[in-house]
Amino acid sequence: MRLSPDEMIFWQHGFFKLNGTIVFTWGLMLVLAVGSKLITRKLSTDLARSRWQNLLEIVVGGIEKQIEEVGLSQPKKYLGFLGTLFLFVALASLCTVIPGYEPPTGSLSTTAALALCVFVAVPLFGIERQGIVGYLKSYAEPTFIMLPFNVIGELSRTLALAVRLFGNMMSGAMIIAILLTITPFLFPIFMTVLGLLTGMVQAYIFAILAAVYIAAATQSRKPKPEPSLKT
């Protein structure tokens, strides 16, 4: 039983290894890139639209609505980043029905890379919205004493994102593998369906948490108006 797709070695030369995590990650990115190109090559503004365009509009509209409900006033600005995160994690879970495939999100290296993307994107969006001085000042609020605690909080939530996604995805894969060993017939089918549902939930949670962090970084802090003195 493999605990991680890192243990699947397809090619090795010295210290260089081509493992399952790398192969499946690049495979998913290729599917997303080619699929998006094929779906968007013949978009129509008329009432007669293809089924793929209708599906695309439903997915994009749903993601955009969720981003707006989190508190980001310009959801289209963050749609590319947050939508890609959601689709990658979701597709990684949906492909588990393919024999021989193992989700790359079951590797800590993949989940750490996704969390690092969020870690880099949060200050970039924050600096773009508030400026570098305004964003850095948020680490020293409400007092300068909070500076080290805010920095530690920034690092710890990135680690928490990686570990949470890795733990949930790996535990689901391990449960299914154990049940396939014990009862290799009907029961694992229901667990596979449950695993697909869990993977979609994890994709949603990961994208929403990333949106919340970005919303907190881009939130402009306006001074409260002073009460007018009445004579």
CSV table of C-alpha atoms in Angstrom, one decimal:
chain,number,residue,atom,x,y,z
A,1,MET,CA,0.0,0.0,0.0
A,2,ARG,CA,1.4,3.4,-1.0
A,3,LEU,CA,0.9,6.3,1.3
A,4,SER,CA,1.8,8.9,-1.3
A,5,PRO,CA,2.1,9.1,-5.1
A,6,ASP,CA,5.8,10.1,-4.4
A,7,GLU,CA,6.4,6.3,-4.0
A,8,MET,CA,5.4,5.6,-7.6
A,9,ILE,CA,8.7,5.9,-9.5
A,10,PHE,CA,8.3,5.9,-13.3
A,11,TRP,CA,11.9,6.8,-14.2
A,12,GLN,CA,15.1,7.4,-12.2
A,13,HIS,CA,18.6,8.5,-13.1
A,14,GLY,CA,20.8,9.1,-10.1
A,15,PHE,CA,19.2,11.6,-7.8
A,16,PHE,CA,16.6,12.6,-10.5
A,17,LYS,CA,13.3,10.8,-10.1
A,18,LEU,CA,10.1,11.0,-12.1
A,19,ASN,CA,7.5,10.0,-9.6
A,20,GLY,CA,3.7,9.8,-9.6
A,21,THR,CA,3.2,13.2,-8.1
A,22,ILE,CA,5.1,14.9,-10.9
A,23,VAL,CA,3.4,12.9,-13.7
A,24,PHE,CA,-0.1,13.2,-12.4
A,25,THR,CA,0.3,16.9,-11.6
A,26,TRP,CA,1.5,17.8,-15.0
A,27,GLY,CA,-1.1,15.5,-16.5
A,28,LEU,CA,-3.8,17.5,-14.6
A,29,MET,CA,-2.4,20.8,-15.7
A,30,LEU,CA,-2.3,19.5,-19.3
A,31,VAL,CA,-6.0,18.4,-19.1
A,32,LEU,CA,-7.0,21.8,-17.6
A,33,ALA,CA,-5.1,23.8,-20.3
A,34,VAL,CA,-6.3,21.7,-23.3
A,35,GLY,CA,-9.8,21.5,-21.9
A,36,SER,CA,-10.1,25.2,-21.3
A,37,LYS,CA,-8.7,25.9,-24.8
A,38,LEU,CA,-11.2,23.5,-26.4
A,39,ILE,CA,-14.2,24.8,-24.5
A,40,THR,CA,-13.5,28.5,-25.1
A,41,ARG,CA,-12.5,28.3,-28.8
A,42,LYS,CA,-16.1,28.7,-30.0
A,43,LEU,CA,-17.9,30.9,-27.5
A,44,SER,CA,-21.1,32.4,-28.6
A,45,THR,CA,-23.1,35.4,-27.4
A,46,ASP,CA,-26.3,34.2,-29.0
A,47,LEU,CA,-29.1,32.2,-27.4
A,48,ALA,CA,-27.9,29.1,-29.2
A,49,ARG,CA,-25.0,27.8,-27.2
A,50,SER,CA,-23.2,24.6,-26.8
A,51,ARG,CA,-23.5,22.4,-23.7
A,52,TRP,CA,-19.9,22.9,-22.9
A,53,GLN,CA,-20.3,26.7,-22.9
A,54,ASN,CA,-23.4,26.4,-20.6
A,55,LEU,CA,-21.4,24.2,-18.3
A,56,LEU,CA,-18.5,26.7,-18.4
A,57,GLU,CA,-20.8,29.6,-17.6
A,58,ILE,CA,-22.3,27.8,-14.7
A,59,VAL,CA,-18.9,26.9,-13.2
A,60,VAL,CA,-17.5,30.4,-13.7
A,61,GLY,CA,-20.6,32.1,-12.5
A,62,GLY,CA,-20.7,29.9,-9.4
A,63,ILE,CA,-17.1,30.6,-8.5
A,64,GLU,CA,-17.5,34.3,-9.1
A,65,LYS,CA,-20.5,34.4,-6.9
A,66,GLN,CA,-18.7,32.6,-4.1
A,67,ILE,CA,-15.8,35.0,-4.4
A,68,GLU,CA,-18.1,38.0,-4.1
A,69,GLU,CA,-19.9,36.6,-1.1
A,70,VAL,CA,-16.6,36.2,0.7
A,71,GLY,CA,-16.1,40.0,0.5
A,72,LEU,CA,-14.0,40.7,-2.5
A,73,SER,CA,-15.6,43.6,-4.4
A,74,GLN,CA,-14.1,42.8,-7.8
A,75,PRO,CA,-14.5,39.0,-8.1
A,76,LYS,CA,-13.3,38.9,-11.8
A,77,LYS,CA,-10.0,40.2,-10.7
A,78,TYR,CA,-9.4,37.1,-8.5
A,79,LEU,CA,-11.3,34.6,-10.6
A,80,GLY,CA,-8.3,33.3,-12.5
A,81,PHE,CA,-6.2,32.5,-9.4
A,82,LEU,CA,-9.0,31.2,-7.1
A,83,GLY,CA,-10.8,29.4,-9.9
A,84,THR,CA,-7.6,27.6,-11.0
A,85,LEU,CA,-7.0,26.4,-7.4
A,86,PHE,CA,-10.5,25.1,-7.1
A,87,LEU,CA,-10.5,23.3,-10.5
A,88,PHE,CA,-7.1,21.7,-9.9
A,89,VAL,CA,-8.0,20.2,-6.5
A,90,ALA,CA,-11.5,19.2,-7.8
A,91,LEU,CA,-10.1,17.6,-10.9
A,92,ALA,CA,-7.4,15.8,-8.8
A,93,SER,CA,-10.2,14.2,-6.8
A,94,LEU,CA,-12.6,13.4,-9.7
A,95,CYS,CA,-9.8,11.5,-11.6
A,96,THR,CA,-9.6,8.9,-8.8
A,97,VAL,CA,-12.0,6.8,-10.7
A,98,ILE,CA,-9.2,6.2,-13.3
A,99,PRO,CA,-7.4,2.9,-12.6
A,100,GLY,CA,-3.8,3.4,-11.6
A,101,TYR,CA,-4.3,7.1,-10.9
A,102,GLU,CA,-3.5,8.6,-7.5
A,103,PRO,CA,-4.3,12.2,-6.7
A,104,PRO,CA,-1.2,14.4,-6.4
A,105,THR,CA,-2.9,16.2,-3.6
A,106,GLY,CA,-2.2,13.1,-1.5
A,107,SER,CA,1.5,14.3,-1.5
A,108,LEU,CA,2.6,16.9,1.0
A,109,SER,CA,4.8,18.4,-1.7
A,110,THR,CA,1.8,19.2,-3.9
A,111,THR,CA,-0.3,20.6,-1.1
A,112,ALA,CA,2.7,22.7,0.2
A,113,ALA,CA,3.1,24.1,-3.3
A,114,LEU,CA,-0.6,25.1,-3.4
A,115,ALA,CA,-0.4,26.7,0.0
A,116,LEU,CA,2.8,28.6,-1.1
A,117,CYS,CA,0.8,29.9,-4.1
A,118,VAL,CA,-1.7,31.3,-1.6
A,119,PHE,CA,1.1,32.6,0.6
A,120,VAL,CA,2.6,34.6,-2.3
A,121,ALA,CA,-0.7,35.7,-3.8
A,122,VAL,CA,-2.1,37.2,-0.5
A,123,PRO,CA,0.6,39.9,-0.1
A,124,LEU,CA,0.6,40.6,-3.9
A,125,PHE,CA,-3.1,41.3,-4.0
A,126,GLY,CA,-2.8,43.2,-0.7
A,127,ILE,CA,0.0,45.4,-2.0
A,128,GLU,CA,-1.8,46.0,-5.2
A,129,ARG,CA,-4.9,47.2,-3.3
A,130,GLN,CA,-3.4,49.1,-0.4
A,131,GLY,CA,0.2,49.9,-1.6
A,132,ILE,CA,3.3,48.4,0.0
A,133,VAL,CA,3.3,50.8,2.9
A,134,GLY,CA,-0.4,50.4,3.7
A,135,TYR,CA,-0.1,46.6,3.5
A,136,LEU,CA,3.0,46.4,5.7
A,137,LYS,CA,1.3,48.6,8.3
A,138,SER,CA,-1.4,46.0,8.7
A,139,TYR,CA,1.2,43.7,10.4
A,140,ALA,CA,1.7,46.3,13.1
A,141,GLU,CA,-2.0,46.7,14.0
A,142,PRO,CA,-3.4,47.5,16.5
A,143,THR,CA,0.0,48.0,18.1
A,144,PHE,CA,3.6,47.4,17.0
A,145,ILE,CA,3.9,44.6,19.6
A,146,MET,CA,1.6,42.5,17.4
A,147,LEU,CA,4.2,42.5,14.5
A,148,PRO,CA,5.9,39.1,15.3
A,149,PHE,CA,2.5,37.5,16.1
A,150,ASN,CA,1.0,38.6,12.8
A,151,VAL,CA,4.0,37.3,10.9
A,152,ILE,CA,3.8,34.0,12.8
A,153,GLY,CA,0.1,33.8,12.0
A,154,GLU,CA,0.8,34.4,8.3
A,155,LEU,CA,3.3,31.5,8.2
A,156,SER,CA,1.2,29.1,10.4
A,157,ARG,CA,-2.0,29.5,8.3
A,158,THR,CA,0.0,28.6,5.2
A,159,LEU,CA,1.3,25.5,6.9
A,160,ALA,CA,-2.2,24.7,8.1
A,161,LEU,CA,-3.6,25.0,4.5
A,162,ALA,CA,-1.0,22.5,3.3
A,163,VAL,CA,-1.4,20.0,6.1
A,164,ARG,CA,-5.2,20.2,6.1
A,165,LEU,CA,-5.5,19.4,2.4
A,166,PHE,CA,-2.8,16.7,2.5
A,167,GLY,CA,-4.3,15.0,5.6
A,168,ASN,CA,-7.9,15.0,4.2
A,169,MET,CA,-6.9,13.7,0.7
A,170,MET,CA,-4.5,11.1,2.0
A,171,SER,CA,-6.8,9.7,4.6
A,172,GLY,CA,-9.6,9.3,2.1
A,173,ALA,CA,-7.3,7.4,-0.3
A,174,MET,CA,-6.0,5.2,2.5
A,175,ILE,CA,-9.5,4.3,3.7
A,176,ILE,CA,-10.5,3.3,0.2
A,177,ALA,CA,-7.3,1.2,-0.2
A,178,ILE,CA,-7.9,-0.6,3.1
A,179,LEU,CA,-11.5,-1.4,2.2
A,180,LEU,CA,-10.4,-2.7,-1.2
A,181,THR,CA,-8.2,-5.1,0.6
A,182,ILE,CA,-10.8,-6.3,3.1
A,183,THR,CA,-14.0,-6.2,1.0
A,184,PRO,CA,-13.0,-5.9,-2.6
A,185,PHE,CA,-16.5,-5.9,-4.1
A,186,LEU,CA,-19.5,-3.6,-3.5
A,187,PHE,CA,-18.7,-1.6,-0.4
A,188,PRO,CA,-15.6,0.2,-1.8
A,189,ILE,CA,-17.8,1.6,-4.6
A,190,PHE,CA,-19.8,3.6,-2.1
A,191,MET,CA,-16.6,4.7,-0.4
A,192,THR,CA,-15.2,5.8,-3.8
A,193,VAL,CA,-18.3,8.0,-4.4
A,194,LEU,CA,-17.9,9.3,-0.8
A,195,GLY,CA,-14.2,10.1,-1.6
A,196,LEU,CA,-15.3,12.0,-4.7
A,197,LEU,CA,-17.7,14.1,-2.7
A,198,THR,CA,-15.0,14.7,0.0
A,199,GLY,CA,-12.6,15.8,-2.6
A,200,MET,CA,-15.0,18.3,-4.0
A,201,VAL,CA,-15.7,19.7,-0.5
A,202,GLN,CA,-11.9,20.0,0.1
A,203,ALA,CA,-11.5,21.9,-3.2
A,204,TYR,CA,-14.3,24.3,-2.1
A,205,ILE,CA,-12.9,24.8,1.4
A,206,PHE,CA,-9.3,25.4,0.0
A,207,ALA,CA,-10.5,28.0,-2.5
A,208,ILE,CA,-12.8,29.7,0.0
A,209,LEU,CA,-10.0,29.9,2.6
A,210,ALA,CA,-7.7,31.4,0.0
A,211,ALA,CA,-10.4,33.9,-0.9
A,212,VAL,CA,-10.8,34.8,2.8
A,213,TYR,CA,-7.1,35.4,3.2
A,214,ILE,CA,-7.0,37.6,0.1
A,215,ALA,CA,-10.1,39.5,1.3
A,216,ALA,CA,-8.4,40.2,4.6
A,217,ALA,CA,-5.3,41.4,2.9
A,218,THR,CA,-7.1,43.7,0.4
A,219,GLN,CA,-9.5,45.2,2.9
A,220,SER,CA,-9.0,48.9,3.0
A,221,ARG,CA,-9.1,50.4,6.5
A,222,LYS,CA,-10.7,53.8,6.4
A,223,PRO,CA,-10.6,56.0,9.4
A,224,LYS,CA,-13.9,56.4,11.2
A,225,PRO,CA,-15.4,59.8,10.8
A,226,GLU,CA,-15.3,62.0,13.9
A,227,PRO,CA,-18.6,62.8,15.4
A,228,SER,CA,-19.7,66.4,14.7
A,229,LEU,CA,-20.0,68.7,17.7
A,230,LYS,CA,-23.4,70.1,18.2
A,231,THR,CA,-23.7,73.6,19.6
